[in-house]
Tab-separated table of N, CA, C and O in Angstrom:
chain	number	residue	atom	x	y	z
F	1	MET	N	6.303	23.759	6.728
F	1	MET	CA	7.685	23.083	6.770
F	1	MET	C	7.306	21.526	6.755
F	1	MET	O	6.215	21.171	7.196
F	2	MET	N	8.142	20.793	6.243
F	2	MET	CA	8.047	19.444	5.971
F	2	MET	C	8.325	18.738	7.184
F	2	MET	O	9.508	18.805	7.911
F	3	ALA	N	7.580	17.752	7.613
F	3	ALA	CA	7.967	16.720	8.641
F	3	ALA	C	9.131	16.059	8.341
F	3	ALA	O	9.151	15.273	7.502
F	4	SER	N	10.019	16.038	9.456
F	4	SER	CA	11.199	15.191	8.963
F	4	SER	C	11.086	13.587	9.628
F	4	SER	O	11.935	12.754	9.055
F	5	LYS	N	10.023	13.313	10.301
F	5	LYS	CA	10.105	11.901	11.004
F	5	LYS	C	9.300	11.383	9.558
F	5	LYS	O	8.362	11.612	9.381
F	6	SER	N	9.873	9.975	9.282
F	6	SER	CA	9.364	9.239	8.320
F	6	SER	C	7.776	8.571	8.771
F	6	SER	O	7.029	8.239	7.919
F	7	ASN	N	7.726	8.354	10.018
F	7	ASN	CA	6.437	7.791	10.395
F	7	ASN	C	5.364	8.875	10.344
F	7	ASN	O	4.103	8.574	10.557
F	8	SER	N	5.330	10.040	10.125
F	8	SER	CA	4.751	11.112	10.213
F	8	SER	C	4.248	11.666	8.798
F	8	SER	O	3.616	12.430	8.580
F	9	THR	N	4.793	10.946	7.703
F	9	THR	CA	4.391	11.313	6.303
F	9	THR	C	3.446	10.291	5.661
F	9	THR	O	3.459	9.028	6.161
F	10	PHE	N	2.780	10.759	4.649
F	10	PHE	CA	1.855	9.932	3.976
F	10	PHE	C	1.854	10.525	2.564
F	10	PHE	O	2.168	11.642	2.228
F	11	SER	N	1.434	9.439	1.745
F	11	SER	CA	1.439	9.817	0.312
F	11	SER	C	-0.067	9.575	-0.272
F	11	SER	O	-0.695	8.626	0.312
F	12	VAL	N	-0.550	10.401	-1.321
F	12	VAL	CA	-1.813	10.259	-1.659
F	12	VAL	C	-1.966	9.821	-3.073
F	12	VAL	O	-1.286	10.610	-3.820
F	13	LEU	N	-2.582	8.906	-3.652
F	13	LEU	CA	-2.789	8.683	-5.031
F	13	LEU	C	-4.408	9.173	-5.164
F	13	LEU	O	-5.228	8.238	-4.777
F	14	GLY	N	-4.363	10.324	-5.837
F	14	GLY	CA	-5.776	10.651	-6.223
F	14	GLY	C	-6.606	9.918	-7.092
F	14	GLY	O	-6.065	8.847	-7.792
F	15	SER	N	-8.041	10.160	-7.026
F	15	SER	CA	-8.894	9.351	-7.951
F	15	SER	C	-8.580	9.283	-9.423
F	15	SER	O	-8.831	8.431	-10.172
F	16	ASP	N	-7.994	10.165	-9.852
F	16	ASP	CA	-7.524	10.419	-11.405
F	16	ASP	C	-6.202	9.712	-11.666
F	16	ASP	O	-5.776	9.746	-13.004
F	17	ILE	N	-5.564	8.932	-10.677
F	17	ILE	CA	-4.378	8.321	-11.001
F	17	ILE	C	-4.285	6.804	-11.261
F	17	ILE	O	-5.186	6.118	-10.307
F	18	ALA	N	-3.871	6.462	-12.121
F	18	ALA	CA	-3.933	4.936	-12.350
F	18	ALA	C	-2.246	4.354	-12.351
F	18	ALA	O	-1.558	5.121	-13.220
F	19	VAL	N	-1.940	3.421	-11.669
F	19	VAL	CA	-0.573	3.067	-11.437
F	19	VAL	C	-0.503	1.521	-11.886
F	19	VAL	O	-1.132	0.713	-11.645
F	20	LYS	N	0.467	1.278	-12.785
F	20	LYS	CA	0.891	-0.134	-13.176
F	20	LYS	C	2.065	-0.435	-12.778
F	20	LYS	O	3.060	0.209	-13.064
F	21	GLY	N	2.139	-1.307	-11.792
F	21	GLY	CA	3.493	-1.752	-11.131
F	21	GLY	C	3.316	-1.785	-9.736
F	21	GLY	O	2.328	-1.337	-9.164
F	22	ASP	N	4.396	-2.178	-9.036
F	22	ASP	CA	4.409	-2.536	-7.671
F	22	ASP	C	4.703	-1.171	-6.823
F	22	ASP	O	5.406	-0.315	-7.382
F	23	ILE	N	3.854	-1.051	-5.632
F	23	ILE	CA	4.421	0.215	-4.987
F	23	ILE	C	4.870	-0.264	-3.611
F	23	ILE	O	4.375	-1.153	-3.060
F	24	LYS	N	5.965	0.380	-3.301
F	24	LYS	CA	6.635	0.115	-1.858
F	24	LYS	C	6.706	1.447	-1.263
F	24	LYS	O	7.286	2.269	-1.828
F	25	ALA	N	6.298	1.469	0.077
F	25	ALA	CA	6.352	2.922	0.780
F	25	ALA	C	6.637	2.644	2.245
F	25	ALA	O	6.206	1.873	2.865
F	26	SER	N	7.486	3.194	2.645
F	26	SER	CA	7.881	3.247	4.133
F	26	SER	C	6.776	4.311	4.854
F	26	SER	O	6.558	3.955	5.895
F	27	ALA	N	6.170	5.055	4.181
F	27	ALA	CA	5.310	5.900	4.587
F	27	ALA	C	3.755	5.291	4.638
F	27	ALA	O	3.688	4.264	4.168
F	28	ASP	N	2.947	6.138	5.088
F	28	ASP	CA	1.652	5.657	4.858
F	28	ASP	C	0.932	6.125	3.420
F	28	ASP	O	1.217	7.191	3.098
F	29	LEU	N	-0.079	5.102	3.007
F	29	LEU	CA	-0.395	5.414	1.732
F	29	LEU	C	-1.969	5.717	1.829
F	29	LEU	O	-2.842	5.081	2.563
F	30	HIS	N	-2.495	6.674	1.077
F	30	HIS	CA	-3.965	6.806	0.779
F	30	HIS	C	-4.106	6.722	-0.459
F	30	HIS	O	-3.807	7.523	-1.459
F	31	ILE	N	-4.823	5.674	-1.124
F	31	ILE	CA	-4.996	5.435	-2.374
F	31	ILE	C	-6.653	5.692	-2.822
F	31	ILE	O	-7.617	4.951	-2.190
F	32	ASP	N	-7.010	6.509	-3.794
F	32	ASP	CA	-8.242	6.833	-4.349
F	32	ASP	C	-8.351	6.218	-5.820
F	32	ASP	O	-9.343	6.011	-6.051
F	33	GLY	N	-7.017	6.050	-6.401
F	33	GLY	CA	-7.033	5.728	-7.652
F	33	GLY	C	-6.949	4.349	-7.941
F	33	GLY	O	-7.428	3.513	-6.910
F	34	SER	N	-6.522	3.832	-9.071
F	34	SER	CA	-6.382	2.368	-9.399
F	34	SER	C	-4.978	1.968	-9.531
F	34	SER	O	-4.193	2.682	-10.073
F	35	VAL	N	-4.648	0.736	-8.784
F	35	VAL	CA	-3.367	0.348	-8.861
F	35	VAL	C	-3.434	-1.222	-9.402
F	35	VAL	O	-4.338	-2.079	-9.101
F	36	GLU	N	-2.579	-1.648	-10.400
F	36	GLU	CA	-2.270	-3.031	-10.924
F	36	GLU	C	-0.876	-3.352	-10.563
F	36	GLU	O	0.112	-2.980	-10.988
F	37	GLY	N	-0.772	-3.938	-9.304
F	37	GLY	CA	0.496	-4.513	-8.803
F	37	GLY	C	0.432	-4.553	-7.379
F	37	GLY	O	-0.560	-4.396	-6.642
F	38	ASP	N	1.254	-4.987	-6.950
F	38	ASP	CA	1.407	-5.429	-5.406
F	38	ASP	C	1.818	-4.029	-4.397
F	38	ASP	O	2.465	-3.326	-4.998
F	39	ILE	N	1.179	-4.057	-3.346
F	39	ILE	CA	1.460	-2.732	-2.245
F	39	ILE	C	2.056	-3.132	-1.118
F	39	ILE	O	1.310	-4.355	-0.532
F	40	ALA	N	2.998	-2.697	-0.801
F	40	ALA	CA	3.637	-2.829	0.533
F	40	ALA	C	3.826	-1.475	1.168
F	40	ALA	O	4.660	-0.629	0.720
F	41	CYS	N	3.452	-1.458	2.331
F	41	CYS	CA	3.558	-0.175	3.069
F	41	CYS	C	3.073	-0.227	4.463
F	41	CYS	O	2.702	-1.317	4.907
F	42	ALA	N	3.418	0.721	5.236
F	42	ALA	CA	3.098	0.732	6.991
F	42	ALA	C	1.661	0.853	7.010
F	42	ALA	O	1.338	-0.036	7.640
F	43	SER	N	1.004	1.681	6.400
F	43	SER	CA	-0.514	1.948	6.460
F	43	SER	C	-1.206	2.152	5.266
F	43	SER	O	-0.619	3.163	4.626
F	44	LEU	N	-2.159	1.584	5.218
F	44	LEU	CA	-3.078	1.735	3.662
F	44	LEU	C	-4.377	2.105	4.186
F	44	LEU	O	-4.968	1.664	4.747
F	45	VAL	N	-4.692	3.319	3.438
F	45	VAL	CA	-6.237	3.741	3.606
F	45	VAL	C	-6.705	3.674	2.081
F	45	VAL	O	-5.985	4.322	1.269
F	46	GLN	N	-7.649	2.911	1.939
F	46	GLN	CA	-8.267	2.708	0.448
F	46	GLN	C	-9.460	3.451	0.414
F	46	GLN	O	-10.360	3.042	1.210
F	47	GLY	N	-9.730	4.509	-0.537
F	47	GLY	CA	-11.051	5.099	-0.766
F	47	GLY	C	-12.050	4.112	-1.583
F	47	GLY	O	-11.607	3.363	-2.050
F	48	GLU	N	-13.387	4.650	-1.464
F	48	GLU	CA	-14.335	3.912	-1.945
F	48	GLU	C	-14.271	3.616	-3.483
F	48	GLU	O	-14.597	2.645	-3.903
F	49	THR	N	-13.614	4.811	-4.064
F	49	THR	CA	-13.701	4.697	-5.878
F	49	THR	C	-12.467	3.882	-6.196
F	49	THR	O	-12.098	3.754	-7.362
F	50	SER	N	-11.581	3.543	-5.360
F	50	SER	CA	-10.168	2.866	-5.364
F	50	SER	C	-10.474	1.472	-5.757
F	50	SER	O	-11.254	0.606	-5.337
F	51	THR	N	-9.505	0.931	-6.980
F	51	THR	CA	-9.466	-0.372	-7.109
F	51	THR	C	-7.972	-0.841	-7.324
F	51	THR	O	-7.241	-0.251	-7.638
F	52	ILE	N	-7.796	-2.117	-6.530
F	52	ILE	CA	-6.543	-2.534	-6.407
F	52	ILE	C	-6.478	-4.007	-6.915
F	52	ILE	O	-7.357	-4.627	-6.485
F	53	ALA	N	-5.532	-4.242	-8.102
F	53	ALA	CA	-5.504	-5.531	-8.510
F	53	ALA	C	-3.989	-6.123	-8.156
F	53	ALA	O	-3.146	-5.874	-8.905
F	54	GLY	N	-3.885	-6.618	-7.090
F	54	GLY	CA	-2.654	-7.140	-6.587
F	54	GLY	C	-2.636	-7.538	-5.048
F	54	GLY	O	-3.545	-7.266	-4.434
F	55	ALA	N	-1.422	-7.956	-4.728
F	55	ALA	CA	-1.355	-8.037	-3.242
F	55	ALA	C	-0.980	-7.129	-2.343
F	55	ALA	O	-0.455	-6.092	-2.673
F	56	ILE	N	-1.591	-7.204	-1.118
F	56	ILE	CA	-1.483	-5.937	-0.260
F	56	ILE	C	-0.742	-6.500	0.973
F	56	ILE	O	-1.256	-7.439	1.659
F	57	THR	N	0.395	-5.778	1.428
F	57	THR	CA	0.879	-6.216	2.616
F	57	THR	C	1.158	-4.770	3.457
F	57	THR	O	1.925	-3.866	3.107
F	58	ALA	N	0.535	-4.913	4.720
F	58	ALA	CA	0.546	-3.683	5.386
F	58	ALA	C	0.525	-3.972	7.092
F	58	ALA	O	0.065	-4.956	7.291
F	59	GLU	N	1.140	-3.029	8.021
F	59	GLU	CA	0.873	-2.990	9.160
F	59	GLU	C	-0.795	-2.774	9.461
F	59	GLU	O	-1.433	-3.594	10.398
F	60	HIS	N	-1.194	-1.806	9.115
F	60	HIS	CA	-2.580	-1.346	9.140
F	60	HIS	C	-3.064	-1.234	7.869
F	60	HIS	O	-2.600	-0.402	6.899
F	61	ALA	N	-4.320	-1.572	7.660
F	61	ALA	CA	-5.185	-1.356	6.341
F	61	ALA	C	-6.473	-1.149	6.670
F	61	ALA	O	-7.235	-1.869	7.429
F	62	ARG	N	-7.017	-0.150	5.900
F	62	ARG	CA	-8.593	0.173	5.913
F	62	ARG	C	-8.879	0.242	4.705
F	62	ARG	O	-8.563	1.251	3.917
F	63	LEU	N	-9.712	-0.691	4.260
F	63	LEU	CA	-10.099	-0.752	2.980
F	63	LEU	C	-11.581	-0.543	2.721
F	63	LEU	O	-12.451	-1.000	3.245
F	64	ALA	N	-11.845	0.296	1.664
F	64	ALA	CA	-13.309	0.720	1.265
F	64	ALA	C	-13.515	0.376	-0.091
F	64	ALA	O	-14.828	0.594	-0.459
F	65	GLY	N	-12.632	0.241	-1.054
F	65	GLY	CA	-12.877	-0.028	-2.459
F	65	GLY	C	-12.854	-1.291	-2.734
F	65	GLY	O	-13.072	-2.566	-2.042
F	66	SER	N	-12.367	-1.652	-4.025
F	66	SER	CA	-12.386	-3.039	-4.472
F	66	SER	C	-10.961	-3.536	-4.564
F	66	SER	O	-9.931	-2.970	-4.761
F	67	VAL	N	-10.564	-4.804	-3.989
F	67	VAL	CA	-9.287	-5.535	-4.003
F	67	VAL	C	-9.591	-6.848	-4.776
F	67	VAL	O	-10.306	-7.637	-4.176
F	68	ASP	N	-8.493	-6.926	-5.623
F	68	ASP	CA	-8.544	-8.304	-6.335
F	68	ASP	C	-6.948	-8.812	-5.980
F	68	ASP	O	-6.215	-8.641	-6.715
F	69	GLY	N	-6.832	-9.724	-5.096
F	69	GLY	CA	-5.610	-10.326	-4.556
F	69	GLY	C	-5.521	-10.354	-3.004
F	69	GLY	O	-6.409	-9.926	-2.214
F	70	SER	N	-4.493	-10.828	-2.646
F	70	SER	CA	-4.507	-11.352	-1.092
F	70	SER	C	-4.094	-10.103	-0.229
F	70	SER	O	-3.415	-9.032	-0.719
F	71	ILE	N	-4.447	-10.280	1.040
F	71	ILE	CA	-4.325	-9.252	1.903
F	71	ILE	C	-3.542	-9.609	3.120
F	71	ILE	O	-4.144	-10.699	3.820
F	72	THR	N	-2.428	-9.128	3.556
F	72	THR	CA	-1.792	-9.404	4.845
F	72	THR	C	-1.733	-8.204	5.597
F	72	THR	O	-1.076	-7.245	5.182
F	73	ALA	N	-2.173	-8.225	6.694
F	73	ALA	CA	-2.114	-7.016	7.601
F	73	ALA	C	-2.070	-7.381	9.032
F	73	ALA	O	-2.757	-8.495	9.358
F	74	ARG	N	-1.509	-6.632	9.741
F	74	ARG	CA	-1.522	-6.813	11.491
F	74	ARG	C	-2.850	-6.331	11.785
F	74	ARG	O	-3.572	-7.111	12.729
F	75	GLU	N	-3.417	-5.117	11.381
F	75	GLU	CA	-4.779	-4.698	11.812
F	75	GLU	C	-5.296	-4.355	10.492
F	75	GLU	O	-4.857	-3.391	9.864
F	76	LEU	N	-6.580	-5.204	10.348
F	76	LEU	CA	-7.293	-4.925	9.045
F	76	LEU	C	-8.691	-4.417	9.505
F	76	LEU	O	-9.390	-5.154	10.135
F	77	VAL	N	-9.116	-3.254	8.736
F	77	VAL	CA	-10.585	-2.917	8.751
F	77	VAL	C	-11.082	-3.070	7.446
F	77	VAL	O	-10.409	-2.237	6.526
F	78	ILE	N	-12.188	-3.644	7.253
F	78	ILE	CA	-12.677	-3.982	5.976
F	78	ILE	C	-14.315	-3.148	5.978
F	78	ILE	O	-15.175	-3.555	6.951
F	79	LEU	N	-14.541	-1.992	5.294
F	79	LEU	CA	-15.664	-1.291	5.462
F	79	LEU	C	-16.630	-1.794	4.557
F	79	LEU	O	-16.379	-2.626	3.744
F	80	LYS	N	-17.913	-1.376	4.910
F	80	LYS	CA	-18.996	-1.912	4.332
F	80	LYS	C	-19.087	-1.854	2.711
F	80	LYS	O	-19.735	-2.467	1.813
F	81	THR	N	-18.433	-0.682	2.045
F	81	THR	CA	-18.265	-0.711	0.527
F	81	THR	C	-17.159	-1.331	-0.025
F	81	THR	O	-17.222	-1.436	-1.444
F	82	ALA	N	-16.559	-2.093	0.884
F	82	ALA	CA	-15.277	-3.075	0.215
F	82	ALA	C	-15.837	-4.206	-0.666
F	82	ALA	O	-16.964	-4.852	-0.196
F	83	LYS	N	-15.189	-4.302	-1.716
F	83	LYS	CA	-15.482	-5.694	-2.379
F	83	LYS	C	-13.937	-6.316	-2.565
F	83	LYS	O	-13.060	-5.944	-3.455
F	84	ILE	N	-13.924	-7.495	-1.820
F	84	ILE	CA	-12.593	-8.069	-1.893
F	84	ILE	C	-12.467	-9.569	-2.472
F	84	ILE	O	-13.544	-10.319	-1.987
F	85	LYS	N	-11.632	-9.749	-3.271
F	85	LYS	CA	-11.572	-11.232	-4.051
F	85	LYS	C	-10.198	-11.634	-3.535
F	85	LYS	O	-9.104	-11.066	-4.238
F	86	GLY	N	-10.085	-12.615	-2.779
F	86	GLY	CA	-8.635	-12.891	-2.496
F	86	GLY	C	-8.485	-13.311	-0.791
F	86	GLY	O	-9.660	-13.044	-0.196
F	87	ASP	N	-7.567	-14.138	-0.638
F	87	ASP	CA	-7.400	-14.448	0.712
F	87	ASP	C	-6.822	-13.586	1.758
F	87	ASP	O	-6.068	-12.489	1.269
F	88	VAL	N	-7.466	-13.430	3.143
F	88	VAL	CA	-7.096	-12.401	4.065
F	88	VAL	C	-6.290	-13.129	5.069
F	88	VAL	O	-6.798	-13.999	5.735
F	89	PHE	N	-5.058	-12.524	5.379
F	89	PHE	CA	-4.430	-12.816	6.505
F	89	PHE	C	-4.092	-11.860	7.525
F	89	PHE	O	-3.892	-10.612	7.173
F	90	TYR	N	-4.574	-11.905	8.994
F	90	TYR	CA	-4.678	-10.880	9.844
F	90	TYR	C	-4.281	-11.115	11.195
F	90	TYR	O	-4.156	-12.513	11.453
F	91	ASP	N	-3.881	-10.246	12.026
F	91	ASP	CA	-3.828	-10.386	13.200
F	91	ASP	C	-5.181	-9.928	13.898
F	91	ASP	O	-5.542	-10.713	14.843
F	92	ALA	N	-5.524	-8.776	13.714
F	92	ALA	CA	-6.810	-8.220	14.265
F	92	ALA	C	-7.736	-7.732	13.024
F	92	ALA	O	-7.224	-7.091	12.214
F	93	LEU	N	-8.975	-8.231	13.221
F	93	LEU	CA	-9.942	-7.910	11.990
F	93	LEU	C	-11.241	-7.404	12.533
F	93	LEU	O	-11.802	-7.834	13.322
F	94	THR	N	-11.492	-6.388	11.732
F	94	THR	CA	-12.937	-5.654	11.736
F	94	THR	C	-13.688	-5.698	10.433
F	94	THR	O	-12.959	-5.201	9.535
F	95	ILE	N	-14.736	-6.184	10.301
F	95	ILE	CA	-15.552	-6.154	9.066
F	95	ILE	C	-16.916	-5.436	9.556
F	95	ILE	O	-17.693	-5.919	10.100
F	96	GLU	N	-17.207	-4.439	8.624
F	96	GLU	CA	-18.418	-3.659	8.633
F	96	GLU	C	-19.520	-4.647	7.962
F	96	GLU	O	-19.397	-5.413	7.008
F	97	GLN	N	-20.816	-4.653	8.444
F	97	GLN	CA	-21.900	-5.387	7.993
F	97	GLN	C	-21.895	-4.813	6.504
F	97	GLN	O	-22.049	-3.614	6.154
F	98	GLY	N	-22.186	-5.609	5.500
F	98	GLY	CA	-22.358	-5.205	4.243
F	98	GLY	C	-21.094	-5.421	3.404
F	98	GLY	O	-21.245	-5.327	2.049
F	99	ALA	N	-19.908	-5.575	3.869
F	99	ALA	CA	-18.699	-5.911	3.015
F	99	ALA	C	-18.693	-7.066	2.258
F	99	ALA	O	-19.387	-7.817	2.800
F	100	GLN	N	-18.198	-7.128	1.124
F	100	GLN	CA	-18.108	-8.408	0.305
F	100	GLN	C	-16.870	-8.971	0.293
F	100	GLN	O	-15.817	-8.209	-0.280
F	101	VAL	N	-16.567	-10.071	0.770
F	101	VAL	CA	-15.584	-10.805	0.768
F	101	VAL	C	-15.584	-12.262	0.025
F	101	VAL	O	-16.244	-13.040	0.703
F	102	GLU	N	-14.735	-12.463	-0.980
F	102	GLU	CA	-14.734	-13.745	-1.533
F	102	GLU	C	-13.269	-14.216	-1.267
F	102	GLU	O	-12.443	-14.051	-1.916
F	103	GLY	N	-13.296	-15.264	-0.547
F	103	GLY	CA	-11.605	-15.721	-0.096
F	103	GLY	C	-11.699	-16.315	1.377
F	103	GLY	O	-12.707	-16.411	1.965
F	104	ARG	N	-10.612	-16.913	1.770
F	104	ARG	CA	-10.267	-17.464	3.071
F	104	ARG	C	-9.932	-16.374	3.852
F	104	ARG	O	-9.059	-15.552	3.512
F	105	PHE	N	-10.241	-16.499	5.148
F	105	PHE	CA	-9.649	-15.806	6.291
F	105	PHE	C	-8.852	-16.632	7.008
F	105	PHE	O	-9.068	-17.839	7.382
F	106	ALA	N	-7.736	-16.177	7.256
F	106	ALA	CA	-6.599	-16.917	8.357
F	106	ALA	C	-5.970	-16.079	9.192
F	106	ALA	O	-5.400	-14.860	8.872
F	107	HIS	N	-5.758	-16.436	10.424
F	107	HIS	CA	-5.032	-15.619	11.245
F	107	HIS	C	-3.756	-15.835	10.938
F	107	HIS	O	-3.425	-16.840	10.557
F	108	ARG	N	-2.741	-14.794	10.972
F	108	ARG	CA	-1.434	-14.861	10.443
F	108	ARG	C	-0.567	-15.996	11.404
F	108	ARG	O	0.375	-16.663	10.577
F	109	ASP	N	-0.904	-16.236	12.483
F	109	ASP	CA	-0.433	-17.523	13.204
F	109	ASP	C	-0.522	-18.692	12.444
F	109	ASP	O	0.337	-19.564	12.353
F	110	ALA	N	-1.860	-19.067	11.878
F	110	ALA	CA	-2.107	-20.062	11.217
F	110	ALA	C	-1.185	-20.338	10.002
F	110	ALA	O	-0.885	-21.493	9.559
F	111	ARG	N	-0.898	-19.127	9.287
F	111	ARG	CA	0.139	-19.316	8.209
F	111	ARG	C	1.320	-19.998	8.559
F	111	ARG	O	2.054	-20.479	7.844
F	112	ALA	N	1.791	-19.223	9.747
F	112	ALA	CA	3.253	-19.723	10.338
F	112	ALA	C	3.146	-21.037	10.827
F	112	ALA	O	4.286	-21.777	10.658
F	113	ALA	N	1.920	-21.624	11.238
F	113	ALA	CA	1.873	-23.008	11.876
F	113	ALA	C	2.067	-24.066	10.766
F	113	ALA	O	2.419	-25.062	11.025
F	114	ALA	N	1.785	-23.508	9.407
F	114	ALA	CA	2.081	-24.700	8.470
F	114	ALA	C	3.668	-24.942	8.269
F	114	ALA	O	3.748	-25.990	7.939
F	115	ALA	N	4.437	-24.129	8.738
F	115	ALA	CA	6.002	-24.335	8.655
F	115	ALA	C	6.294	-24.870	9.947
F	115	ALA	O	7.405	-25.587	9.835
F	116	LYS	N	5.758	-24.576	11.006
F	116	LYS	CA	6.344	-25.253	12.310
F	116	LYS	C	4.948	-25.548	13.095
F	116	LYS	O	3.991	-25.150	12.928
F	117	PRO	N	5.144	-26.409	14.178
F	117	PRO	CA	4.187	-27.059	14.778
F	117	PRO	C	3.352	-26.069	15.707
F	117	PRO	O	4.183	-25.004	16.201
F	118	GLN	N	2.053	-26.073	15.811
F	118	GLN	CA	1.439	-25.108	16.786
F	118	GLN	C	1.778	-25.227	18.206
F	118	GLN	O	1.973	-26.175	18.854
F	119	THR	N	2.031	-24.020	18.810
F	119	THR	CA	2.109	-23.865	19.894
F	119	THR	C	1.325	-22.885	20.764
F	119	THR	O	1.025	-21.762	20.250
F	120	GLY	N	0.903	-23.114	21.944
F	120	GLY	CA	0.013	-22.231	22.763
F	120	GLY	C	-1.375	-22.153	22.001
F	120	GLY	O	-1.586	-22.970	21.043
F	121	SER	N	-2.313	-21.434	22.669
F	121	SER	CA	-3.614	-21.092	22.178
F	121	SER	C	-4.011	-19.975	21.818
F	121	SER	O	-4.961	-19.249	22.425
F	122	ALA	N	-3.172	-19.068	21.317
F	122	ALA	CA	-3.521	-17.633	20.819
F	122	ALA	C	-4.781	-17.654	19.948
F	122	ALA	O	-4.904	-18.191	18.810
F	123	LYS	N	-5.831	-17.084	20.359
F	123	LYS	CA	-6.986	-16.830	19.633
F	123	LYS	C	-6.922	-15.455	18.692
F	123	LYS	O	-6.605	-14.564	19.088
F	124	PRO	N	-7.428	-15.667	17.442
F	124	PRO	CA	-7.513	-14.476	16.403
F	124	PRO	C	-8.529	-13.667	17.360
F	124	PRO	O	-9.601	-14.163	17.727
F	125	GLU	N	-8.339	-12.331	17.043
F	125	GLU	CA	-9.198	-11.234	17.410
F	125	GLU	C	-10.219	-10.851	16.201
F	125	GLU	O	-9.495	-10.619	15.387
F	126	LEU	N	-11.439	-11.073	16.453
F	126	LEU	CA	-12.365	-10.959	15.360
F	126	LEU	C	-13.396	-9.959	16.082
F	126	LEU	O	-14.159	-10.200	17.065
F	127	THR	N	-13.762	-8.790	15.248
F	127	THR	CA	-14.707	-7.805	15.517
F	127	THR	C	-15.665	-7.604	14.531
F	127	THR	O	-15.222	-7.420	13.312
F	128	VAL	N	-16.970	-7.770	14.521
F	128	VAL	CA	-18.003	-7.394	13.403
F	128	VAL	C	-18.556	-6.071	13.993
F	128	VAL	O	-19.224	-6.042	15.116
F	129	ALA	N	-18.489	-5.031	13.262
F	129	ALA	CA	-19.057	-3.747	13.467
F	129	ALA	C	-20.308	-3.462	12.837
F	129	ALA	O	-20.571	-4.017	11.574
F	130	GLY	N	-21.324	-3.025	13.422
F	130	GLY	CA	-22.457	-2.765	12.848
F	130	GLY	C	-22.759	-1.788	11.995
F	130	GLY	O	-22.242	-0.759	11.696
């Protein structure tokens, strides 16, 4: 029986799938294949064999493959097998030892601060996992 709630569904792109074009999903995505285009979804899990060339926007993202593009996520986990080229915007960030990232890290508040004056002193949450 199919679940009727949209927040309990997820889509899988297998390792044999290559997509050219943007992907928008209200569901959670699990990507093992390659994507050439931007991805916007609620939650993204990227497998080790996956390659993504494009911007990623997600509430939650767990990245283990290669990404060439900017990443914006409320909760971001970068695993040790990940290779990322691009700027990273986050609210909460976890990076495993061994992950490769070429780009700038910025708390999402900092991105908004460029448009309006800084108020308060909210500190970004950063966790380094061993």
